[in-house]
PDB file of C-alpha atoms in Angstrom:
ATOM      1  CA  MET A 129       6.009 -27.931  18.006  1.00 40.00           C
ATOM      2  CA  LYS A 130       9.324 -27.514  16.216  1.00 41.00           C
ATOM      3  CA  GLU A 131       9.170 -25.100  13.281  1.00 45.00           C
ATOM      4  CA  ASN A 132       9.608 -26.680   9.865  1.00 50.00           C
ATOM      5  CA  PRO A 133      12.389 -24.666   8.129  1.00 50.00           C
ATOM      6  CA  GLN A 134      10.996 -25.705   4.755  1.00 55.00           C
ATOM      7  CA  GLU A 135       7.858 -23.657   5.420  1.00 82.00           C
ATOM      8  CA  THR A 136       9.608 -20.411   6.346  1.00 83.00           C
ATOM      9  CA  THR A 137      11.761 -17.921   4.485  1.00 80.00           C
ATOM     10  CA  HIS A 138      13.301 -14.493   4.923  1.00 75.00           C
ATOM     11  CA  PHE A 139      11.488 -11.203   4.483  1.00 67.00           C
ATOM     12  CA  GLY A 140      14.403  -8.859   5.035  1.00 71.00           C
ATOM     13  CA  TYR A 141      15.704  -9.850   8.467  1.00 72.00           C
ATOM     14  CA  GLN A 142      12.388 -11.357   9.523  1.00 71.00           C
ATOM     15  CA  THR A 143      11.525 -15.042   9.307  1.00 76.00           C
ATOM     16  CA  VAL A 144       8.039 -15.482   7.840  1.00 66.00           C
ATOM     17  CA  ASP A 145       5.850 -18.262   6.471  1.00 81.00           C
ATOM     18  CA  LYS A 146       6.647 -18.880   2.808  1.00 79.00           C
ATOM     19  CA  GLU A 147       3.075 -18.315   1.699  1.00 73.00           C
ATOM     20  CA  LYS A 148       3.086 -14.869   3.326  1.00 71.00           C
ATOM     21  CA  LYS A 149       6.212 -13.551   1.633  1.00 74.00           C
ATOM     22  CA  VAL A 150       4.587 -12.906  -1.750  1.00 72.00           C
ATOM     23  CA  SER A 151       1.929 -10.681  -0.180  1.00 75.00           C
ATOM     24  CA  LEU A 152       4.473  -8.903   2.029  1.00 63.00           C
ATOM     25  CA  VAL A 153       6.758  -8.165  -0.935  1.00 65.00           C
ATOM     26  CA  GLY A 154       3.684  -7.165  -2.919  1.00 67.00           C
ATOM     27  CA  GLY A 155       2.809  -4.621  -0.256  1.00 68.00           C
ATOM     28  CA  VAL A 156       6.292  -3.122  -0.490  1.00 65.00           C
ATOM     29  CA  PHE A 157       6.091  -2.642  -4.247  1.00 68.00           C
ATOM     30  CA  ASP A 158       2.485  -1.447  -4.180  1.00 68.00           C
ATOM     31  CA  SER A 159       3.771   1.268  -1.878  1.00 65.00           C
ATOM     32  CA  VAL A 160       6.881   2.270  -3.838  1.00 66.00           C
ATOM     33  CA  ALA A 161       5.655   1.816  -7.443  1.00 65.00           C
ATOM     34  CA  ALA A 162       4.746   5.454  -8.095  1.00 67.00           C
ATOM     35  CA  LYS A 163       8.138   6.736  -6.895  1.00 66.00           C
ATOM     36  CA  TYR A 164      10.219   3.764  -8.003  1.00 69.00           C
ATOM     37  CA  ASP A 165      12.075   5.440 -10.877  1.00 71.00           C
ATOM     38  CA  VAL A 166      12.785   8.591  -8.878  1.00 74.00           C
ATOM     39  CA  MET A 167      14.135   6.586  -5.954  1.00 69.00           C
ATOM     40  CA  ASN A 168      16.317   4.474  -8.262  1.00 73.00           C
ATOM     41  CA  ASP A 169      18.001   7.617  -9.554  1.00 77.00           C
ATOM     42  CA  VAL A 170      18.416   9.067  -6.062  1.00 74.00           C
ATOM     43  CA  MET A 171      19.562   5.844  -4.372  1.00 78.00           C
ATOM     44  CA  SER A 172      22.174   4.972  -6.995  1.00 83.00           C
ATOM     45  CA  PHE A 173      23.094   8.542  -7.987  1.00 83.00           C
ATOM     46  CA  GLY A 174      21.974   7.545 -11.483  1.00 87.00           C
ATOM     47  CA  ILE A 175      24.498   4.708 -11.741  1.00 92.00           C
ATOM     48  CA  HIS A 176      21.714   2.134 -12.146  1.00 92.00           C
ATOM     49  CA  ARG A 177      21.438   3.323 -15.743  1.00 91.00           C
ATOM     50  CA  LEU A 178      25.021   2.196 -16.416  1.00 94.00           C
ATOM     51  CA  TRP A 179      24.390  -1.165 -14.740  1.00 95.00           C
ATOM     52  CA  LYS A 180      21.353  -1.714 -16.936  1.00 95.00           C
ATOM     53  CA  ARG A 181      23.219  -0.614 -20.061  1.00 96.00           C
ATOM     54  CA  GLN A 182      25.877  -3.245 -19.345  1.00 97.00           C
ATOM     55  CA  THR A 183      23.110  -5.832 -18.957  1.00 97.00           C
ATOM     56  CA  ILE A 184      21.708  -4.893 -22.369  1.00 97.00           C
ATOM     57  CA  ASP A 185      25.172  -5.088 -23.935  1.00 97.00           C
ATOM     58  CA  SER A 186      25.830  -8.499 -22.342  1.00 98.00           C
ATOM     59  CA  SER A 187      22.516  -9.877 -23.611  1.00 98.00           C
ATOM     60  CA  ALA A 188      23.700  -9.853 -27.252  1.00 97.00           C
ATOM     61  CA  ALA A 189      20.033  -9.261 -28.142  1.00 98.00           C
ATOM     62  CA  ARG A 190      19.324  -9.040 -31.853  1.00 98.00           C
ATOM     63  CA  LYS A 191      16.589  -8.031 -34.236  1.00 98.00           C
ATOM     64  CA  GLY A 192      13.682 -10.457 -34.336  1.00 98.00           C
ATOM     65  CA  GLN A 193      14.415 -12.181 -31.031  1.00 98.00           C
ATOM     66  CA  ARG A 194      11.989 -12.995 -28.230  1.00 98.00           C
ATOM     67  CA  ILE A 195      13.011 -11.559 -24.853  1.00 98.00           C
ATOM     68  CA  LEU A 196      11.588 -11.899 -21.345  1.00 98.00           C
ATOM     69  CA  ASP A 197      12.251  -9.008 -18.960  1.00 98.00           C
ATOM     70  CA  LEU A 198      11.313 -10.718 -15.707  1.00 97.00           C
ATOM     71  CA  ALA A 199      10.493  -8.684 -12.595  1.00 93.00           C
ATOM     72  CA  GLY A 200      10.694  -5.930 -15.197  1.00 92.00           C
ATOM     73  CA  GLY A 201       8.954  -3.342 -13.039  1.00 85.00           C
ATOM     74  CA  THR A 202       8.840   0.047 -14.670  1.00 87.00           C
ATOM     75  CA  GLY A 203      10.298  -1.197 -17.937  1.00 93.00           C
ATOM     76  CA  ASP A 204      13.790   0.302 -18.243  1.00 93.00           C
ATOM     77  CA  LEU A 205      15.198  -2.848 -19.856  1.00 96.00           C
ATOM     78  CA  ALA A 206      12.044  -3.664 -21.811  1.00 97.00           C
ATOM     79  CA  ALA A 207      12.095  -0.230 -23.471  1.00 96.00           C
ATOM     80  CA  ARG A 208      15.627  -0.752 -24.731  1.00 97.00           C
ATOM     81  CA  PHE A 209      14.978  -4.325 -25.821  1.00 98.00           C
ATOM     82  CA  SER A 210      11.896  -3.194 -27.744  1.00 98.00           C
ATOM     83  CA  ARG A 211      14.038  -0.974 -29.945  1.00 96.00           C
ATOM     84  CA  ILE A 212      16.657  -3.693 -30.458  1.00 98.00           C
ATOM     85  CA  VAL A 213      14.348  -6.542 -31.489  1.00 98.00           C
ATOM     86  CA  GLY A 214      12.188  -4.331 -33.697  1.00 97.00           C
ATOM     87  CA  PRO A 215       8.721  -5.122 -35.033  1.00 96.00           C
ATOM     88  CA  GLU A 216       9.740  -8.677 -35.957  1.00 97.00           C
ATOM     89  CA  GLY A 217      10.665  -9.440 -32.347  1.00 98.00           C
ATOM     90  CA  GLN A 218       8.782  -9.605 -29.082  1.00 98.00           C
ATOM     91  CA  VAL A 219       9.486  -8.361 -25.573  1.00 98.00           C
ATOM     92  CA  VAL A 220       7.506  -9.620 -22.595  1.00 98.00           C
ATOM     93  CA  LEU A 221       7.565  -7.322 -19.576  1.00 97.00           C
ATOM     94  CA  ALA A 222       6.601  -9.600 -16.686  1.00 97.00           C
ATOM     95  CA  ASP A 223       6.205  -8.759 -13.017  1.00 94.00           C
ATOM     96  CA  ILE A 224       4.399 -10.402 -10.133  1.00 91.00           C
ATOM     97  CA  ASN A 225       3.213  -7.014  -8.897  1.00 90.00           C
ATOM     98  CA  ALA A 226       0.255  -5.425 -10.701  1.00 90.00           C
ATOM     99  CA  SER A 227       1.108  -1.898  -9.529  1.00 89.00           C
ATOM    100  CA  MET A 228       4.634  -2.060 -10.902  1.00 89.00           C
ATOM    101  CA  LEU A 229       3.406  -3.617 -14.140  1.00 92.00           C
ATOM    102  CA  GLU A 230       0.890  -0.824 -14.644  1.00 92.00           C
ATOM    103  CA  VAL A 231       3.555   1.849 -14.050  1.00 91.00           C
ATOM    104  CA  GLY A 232       5.740   0.097 -16.630  1.00 92.00           C
ATOM    105  CA  ARG A 233       2.918  -0.156 -19.161  1.00 94.00           C
ATOM    106  CA  THR A 234       2.045   3.539 -18.803  1.00 94.00           C
ATOM    107  CA  LYS A 235       5.685   4.592 -19.004  1.00 94.00           C
ATOM    108  CA  LEU A 236       6.402   2.639 -22.195  1.00 96.00           C
ATOM    109  CA  GLN A 237       3.181   3.746 -23.866  1.00 94.00           C
ATOM    110  CA  ASP A 238       4.007   7.355 -23.022  1.00 95.00           C
ATOM    111  CA  MET A 239       7.367   6.768 -24.729  1.00 95.00           C
ATOM    112  CA  GLY A 240       5.527   5.608 -27.850  1.00 95.00           C
ATOM    113  CA  ILE A 241       6.570   1.987 -27.406  1.00 94.00           C
ATOM    114  CA  VAL A 242       3.678  -0.159 -28.619  1.00 87.00           C
ATOM    115  CA  GLY A 243       3.240  -3.224 -30.759  1.00 91.00           C
ATOM    116  CA  ASN A 244       6.116  -5.479 -29.772  1.00 96.00           C
ATOM    117  CA  VAL A 245       5.825  -5.392 -25.953  1.00 97.00           C
ATOM    118  CA  ASP A 246       3.409  -7.597 -24.033  1.00 97.00           C
ATOM    119  CA  TYR A 247       2.647  -7.195 -20.319  1.00 97.00           C
ATOM    120  CA  VAL A 248       2.173 -10.290 -18.170  1.00 97.00           C
ATOM    121  CA  GLN A 249       1.607 -10.573 -14.441  1.00 95.00           C
ATOM    122  CA  ALA A 250       3.599 -13.667 -13.534  1.00 95.00           C
ATOM    123  CA  ASN A 251       5.337 -15.408 -10.660  1.00 94.00           C
ATOM    124  CA  ALA A 252       8.961 -16.203 -11.520  1.00 95.00           C
ATOM    125  CA  GLU A 253       8.606 -19.584  -9.829  1.00 96.00           C
ATOM    126  CA  GLU A 254       5.847 -20.709 -12.222  1.00 97.00           C
ATOM    127  CA  LEU A 255       6.321 -18.889 -15.512  1.00 98.00           C
ATOM    128  CA  PRO A 256       3.239 -19.157 -17.771  1.00 97.00           C
ATOM    129  CA  PHE A 257       5.187 -19.614 -21.002  1.00 98.00           C
ATOM    130  CA  PRO A 258       5.983 -22.602 -23.253  1.00 98.00           C
ATOM    131  CA  ASP A 259       9.219 -24.564 -23.033  1.00 98.00           C
ATOM    132  CA  ASP A 260      12.176 -23.272 -25.096  1.00 98.00           C
ATOM    133  CA  HIS A 261      10.429 -19.972 -25.844  1.00 98.00           C
ATOM    134  CA  PHE A 262      12.796 -17.043 -25.195  1.00 98.00           C
ATOM    135  CA  ASP A 263      16.194 -16.168 -26.661  1.00 98.00           C
ATOM    136  CA  VAL A 264      17.122 -13.988 -23.674  1.00 98.00           C
ATOM    137  CA  ILE A 265      15.803 -13.641 -20.127  1.00 98.00           C
ATOM    138  CA  THR A 266      16.771 -10.780 -17.847  1.00 98.00           C
ATOM    139  CA  ILE A 267      15.885 -10.220 -14.203  1.00 98.00           C
ATOM    140  CA  ALA A 268      17.187  -6.954 -12.764  1.00 95.00           C
ATOM    141  CA  PHE A 269      16.967  -6.286  -9.027  1.00 92.00           C
ATOM    142  CA  GLY A 270      14.186  -8.836  -8.685  1.00 92.00           C
ATOM    143  CA  LEU A 271      15.674 -12.217  -7.800  1.00 95.00           C
ATOM    144  CA  ARG A 272      16.326 -11.262  -4.184  1.00 91.00           C
ATOM    145  CA  ASN A 273      12.577 -10.772  -3.678  1.00 89.00           C
ATOM    146  CA  VAL A 274      11.683 -14.242  -4.995  1.00 92.00           C
ATOM    147  CA  THR A 275      10.649 -16.710  -2.306  1.00 90.00           C
ATOM    148  CA  ASP A 276      12.095 -19.878  -3.868  1.00 94.00           C
ATOM    149  CA  LYS A 277      15.098 -18.857  -5.971  1.00 95.00           C
ATOM    150  CA  ASP A 278      15.943 -22.438  -6.964  1.00 97.00           C
ATOM    151  CA  LYS A 279      12.448 -23.025  -8.316  1.00 97.00           C
ATOM    152  CA  ALA A 280      12.487 -19.688 -10.140  1.00 97.00           C
ATOM    153  CA  LEU A 281      15.833 -20.399 -11.797  1.00 98.00           C
ATOM    154  CA  ARG A 282      14.594 -23.798 -12.981  1.00 98.00           C
ATOM    155  CA  SER A 283      11.462 -22.148 -14.343  1.00 98.00           C
ATOM    156  CA  MET A 284      13.601 -19.655 -16.259  1.00 98.00           C
ATOM    157  CA  LEU A 285      15.729 -22.472 -17.660  1.00 98.00           C
ATOM    158  CA  ARG A 286      12.625 -24.283 -18.883  1.00 98.00           C
ATOM    159  CA  VAL A 287      11.295 -21.344 -20.926  1.00 98.00           C
ATOM    160  CA  LEU A 288      14.706 -20.401 -22.331  1.00 98.00           C
ATOM    161  CA  LYS A 289      15.632 -21.682 -25.784  1.00 98.00           C
ATOM    162  CA  PRO A 290      18.684 -23.912 -26.202  1.00 98.00           C
ATOM    163  CA  GLY A 291      21.543 -21.508 -26.839  1.00 97.00           C
ATOM    164  CA  GLY A 292      19.734 -18.763 -24.954  1.00 98.00           C
ATOM    165  CA  ARG A 293      21.114 -16.834 -22.026  1.00 98.00           C
ATOM    166  CA  LEU A 294      19.909 -15.627 -18.628  1.00 98.00           C
ATOM    167  CA  LEU A 295      21.210 -12.379 -17.160  1.00 98.00           C
ATOM    168  CA  VAL A 296      20.715 -11.683 -13.450  1.00 98.00           C
ATOM    169  CA  LEU A 297      21.508  -8.113 -12.387  1.00 97.00           C
ATOM    170  CA  GLU A 298      21.399  -7.823  -8.614  1.00 96.00           C
ATOM    171  CA  PHE A 299      22.927  -6.143  -5.600  1.00 92.00           C
ATOM    172  CA  SER A 300      25.746  -8.261  -4.239  1.00 95.00           C
ATOM    173  CA  LYS A 301      28.755  -8.284  -1.900  1.00 94.00           C
ATOM    174  CA  PRO A 302      31.301  -5.410  -2.143  1.00 95.00           C
ATOM    175  CA  GLU A 303      34.804  -6.647  -2.800  1.00 93.00           C
ATOM    176  CA  GLN A 304      36.592  -4.397  -0.300  1.00 94.00           C
ATOM    177  CA  GLU A 305      35.793  -4.320   3.426  1.00 93.00           C
ATOM    178  CA  LEU A 306      35.962  -0.536   3.676  1.00 94.00           C
ATOM    179  CA  LEU A 307      33.496  -0.217   0.812  1.00 93.00           C
ATOM    180  CA  ASN A 308      31.310  -2.842   2.470  1.00 91.00           C
ATOM    181  CA  GLN A 309      31.252  -0.857   5.719  1.00 93.00           C
ATOM    182  CA  ALA A 310      30.455   2.394   3.930  1.00 93.00           C
ATOM    183  CA  TYR A 311      27.724   0.666   1.935  1.00 88.00           C
ATOM    184  CA  ASP A 312      26.207  -0.774   5.117  1.00 90.00           C
ATOM    185  CA  PHE A 313      26.129   2.667   6.707  1.00 90.00           C
ATOM    186  CA  TYR A 314      24.496   4.164   3.629  1.00 87.00           C
ATOM    187  CA  SER A 315      21.967   1.346   3.293  1.00 86.00           C
ATOM    188  CA  PHE A 316      20.741   1.322   6.879  1.00 87.00           C
ATOM    189  CA  ASN A 317      21.145   4.960   7.906  1.00 87.00           C
ATOM    190  CA  ILE A 318      20.604   7.053   4.789  1.00 88.00           C
ATOM    191  CA  LEU A 319      18.539   4.955   2.383  1.00 84.00           C
ATOM    192  CA  PRO A 320      15.488   4.531   4.662  1.00 81.00           C
ATOM    193  CA  GLN A 321      15.540   8.261   5.398  1.00 86.00           C
ATOM    194  CA  MET A 322      15.510   8.970   1.653  1.00 82.00           C
ATOM    195  CA  GLY A 323      12.570   6.610   1.312  1.00 77.00           C
ATOM    196  CA  GLY A 324      10.735   8.505   4.021  1.00 83.00           C
ATOM    197  CA  LEU A 325      11.413  11.905   2.497  1.00 80.00           C
ATOM    198  CA  ILE A 326      10.869  11.122  -1.193  1.00 75.00           C
ATOM    199  CA  ALA A 327       8.446   8.192  -1.220  1.00 74.00           C
ATOM    200  CA  ASN A 328       6.898   8.738   2.220  1.00 77.00           C
ATOM    201  CA  ASP A 329       7.780   5.137   2.993  1.00 77.00           C
ATOM    202  CA  LYS A 330      10.746   4.564   5.277  1.00 81.00           C
ATOM    203  CA  GLU A 331       9.741   0.995   6.144  1.00 84.00           C
ATOM    204  CA  SER A 332       9.772  -0.319   2.569  1.00 78.00           C
ATOM    205  CA  TYR A 333      13.284   0.966   1.984  1.00 80.00           C
ATOM    206  CA  GLN A 334      14.404  -0.533   5.277  1.00 86.00           C
ATOM    207  CA  TYR A 335      13.157  -3.868   3.913  1.00 82.00           C
ATOM    208  CA  LEU A 336      14.951  -3.289   0.601  1.00 81.00           C
ATOM    209  CA  ALA A 337      18.234  -2.694   2.456  1.00 83.00           C
ATOM    210  CA  GLU A 338      17.731  -5.852   4.493  1.00 88.00           C
ATOM    211  CA  SER A 339      16.780  -7.906   1.423  1.00 88.00           C
ATOM    212  CA  ILE A 340      20.053  -6.915  -0.240  1.00 86.00           C
ATOM    213  CA  ARG A 341      22.024  -8.236   2.746  1.00 85.00           C
ATOM    214  CA  MET A 342      20.089 -11.522   2.755  1.00 86.00           C
ATOM    215  CA  HIS A 343      20.658 -12.135  -0.965  1.00 91.00           C
ATOM    216  CA  PRO A 344      23.312 -14.727  -1.899  1.00 94.00           C
ATOM    217  CA  ASP A 345      26.778 -13.381  -2.660  1.00 96.00           C
ATOM    218  CA  GLN A 346      28.402 -13.711  -6.075  1.00 97.00           C
ATOM    219  CA  GLU A 347      29.781 -17.222  -5.746  1.00 98.00           C
ATOM    220  CA  THR A 348      26.677 -18.570  -3.999  1.00 97.00           C
ATOM    221  CA  LEU A 349      24.414 -17.259  -6.746  1.00 98.00           C
ATOM    222  CA  LYS A 350      26.739 -18.688  -9.385  1.00 98.00           C
ATOM    223  CA  ASN A 351      26.423 -22.081  -7.689  1.00 98.00           C
ATOM    224  CA  LEU A 352      22.624 -21.759  -7.529  1.00 98.00           C
ATOM    225  CA  MET A 353      22.480 -21.063 -11.262  1.00 98.00           C
ATOM    226  CA  GLN A 354      24.702 -24.051 -12.024  1.00 98.00           C
ATOM    227  CA  ALA A 355      22.617 -26.306  -9.781  1.00 98.00           C
ATOM    228  CA  ALA A 356      19.490 -25.187 -11.661  1.00 98.00           C
ATOM    229  CA  GLY A 357      21.062 -26.381 -14.919  1.00 98.00           C
ATOM    230  CA  PHE A 358      22.678 -23.278 -16.403  1.00 98.00           C
ATOM    231  CA  GLU A 359      26.084 -23.715 -18.014  1.00 98.00           C
ATOM    232  CA  ASN A 360      29.123 -21.483 -18.552  1.00 98.00           C
ATOM    233  CA  VAL A 361      27.950 -19.369 -15.613  1.00 98.00           C
ATOM    234  CA  ASP A 362      30.063 -16.331 -14.844  1.00 98.00           C
ATOM    235  CA  TYR A 363      29.636 -12.917 -13.287  1.00 98.00           C
ATOM    236  CA  GLN A 364      30.956  -9.393 -13.574  1.00 98.00           C
ATOM    237  CA  ASN A 365      31.271  -7.140 -10.536  1.00 98.00           C
ATOM    238  CA  MET A 366      30.298  -3.516 -11.011  1.00 97.00           C
ATOM    239  CA  THR A 367      30.877  -0.536  -8.713  1.00 96.00           C
ATOM    240  CA  GLY A 368      33.214  -2.583  -6.546  1.00 96.00           C
ATOM    241  CA  GLY A 369      30.831  -5.515  -6.224  1.00 96.00           C
ATOM    242  CA  ILE A 370      27.900  -3.480  -4.915  1.00 95.00           C
ATOM    243  CA  VAL A 371      26.169  -4.922  -7.979  1.00 96.00           C
ATOM    244  CA  ALA A 372      26.985  -8.085  -9.923  1.00 98.00           C
ATOM    245  CA  LEU A 373      25.795  -9.215 -13.337  1.00 98.00           C
ATOM    246  CA  HIS A 374      25.527 -13.008 -13.555  1.00 98.00           C
ATOM    247  CA  ARG A 375      25.223 -14.752 -16.921  1.00 98.00           C
ATOM    248  CA  GLY A 376      24.329 -18.349 -17.668  1.00 98.00           C
ATOM    249  CA  PHE A 377      23.476 -20.324 -20.819  1.00 98.00           C
ATOM    250  CA  LYS A 378      21.143 -23.170 -21.729  1.00 98.00           C
ATOM    251  CA  PHE A 379      22.654 -25.768 -24.051  1.00 95.00           C
TER     252      PHE A 379
END
């Protein structure tokens, strides 16, 4: 019987049934959750902090706003947003993975951040929030792990207020071929070894490297956001295009 392409998707370089991808990705993040922050610093040489700072700056978040940090993991963005919106505002740290969400909850509570942050286990494709609810939505290094990106983007648009903005921070396509070659070598030869040494999990970081390569490039993601209904979509390359910050509005 001929395989129905609508029922399969990518898990790294593998082709898997769509219904299996969520559990496979879940297994990856269950495995890496405890060492996630350490590996982020090691993998990016700390530069991920600058990428996230630019995301915060581009959000134009203000006191009293309601913000969704989707696929928020260990809460780097949520912690900063909590301070910006203050006690009158609300931050929702949402992640599909319970292990990552628990690491984020513990981390923020240890930082003394309580009161204006809620923690919700949620699938980006079917967000459990009302229409027109959030002023800002961010998703940092999470969209590439979503099974149906089109459905997820439409779900984000639905819960975003008119005038609100979505910010997608994600690994992307380096602008220069020499940088692209060097990045490939690093991703497939060094990164999995780091994962094995630091997180005792070489396989998960092999998947993460593959998932980056399978993610849409800058222009393709821009087109996906526009097709989902976002307007004035643009993007900013950072670190030579290794990472791109996409921004779109709901009007």
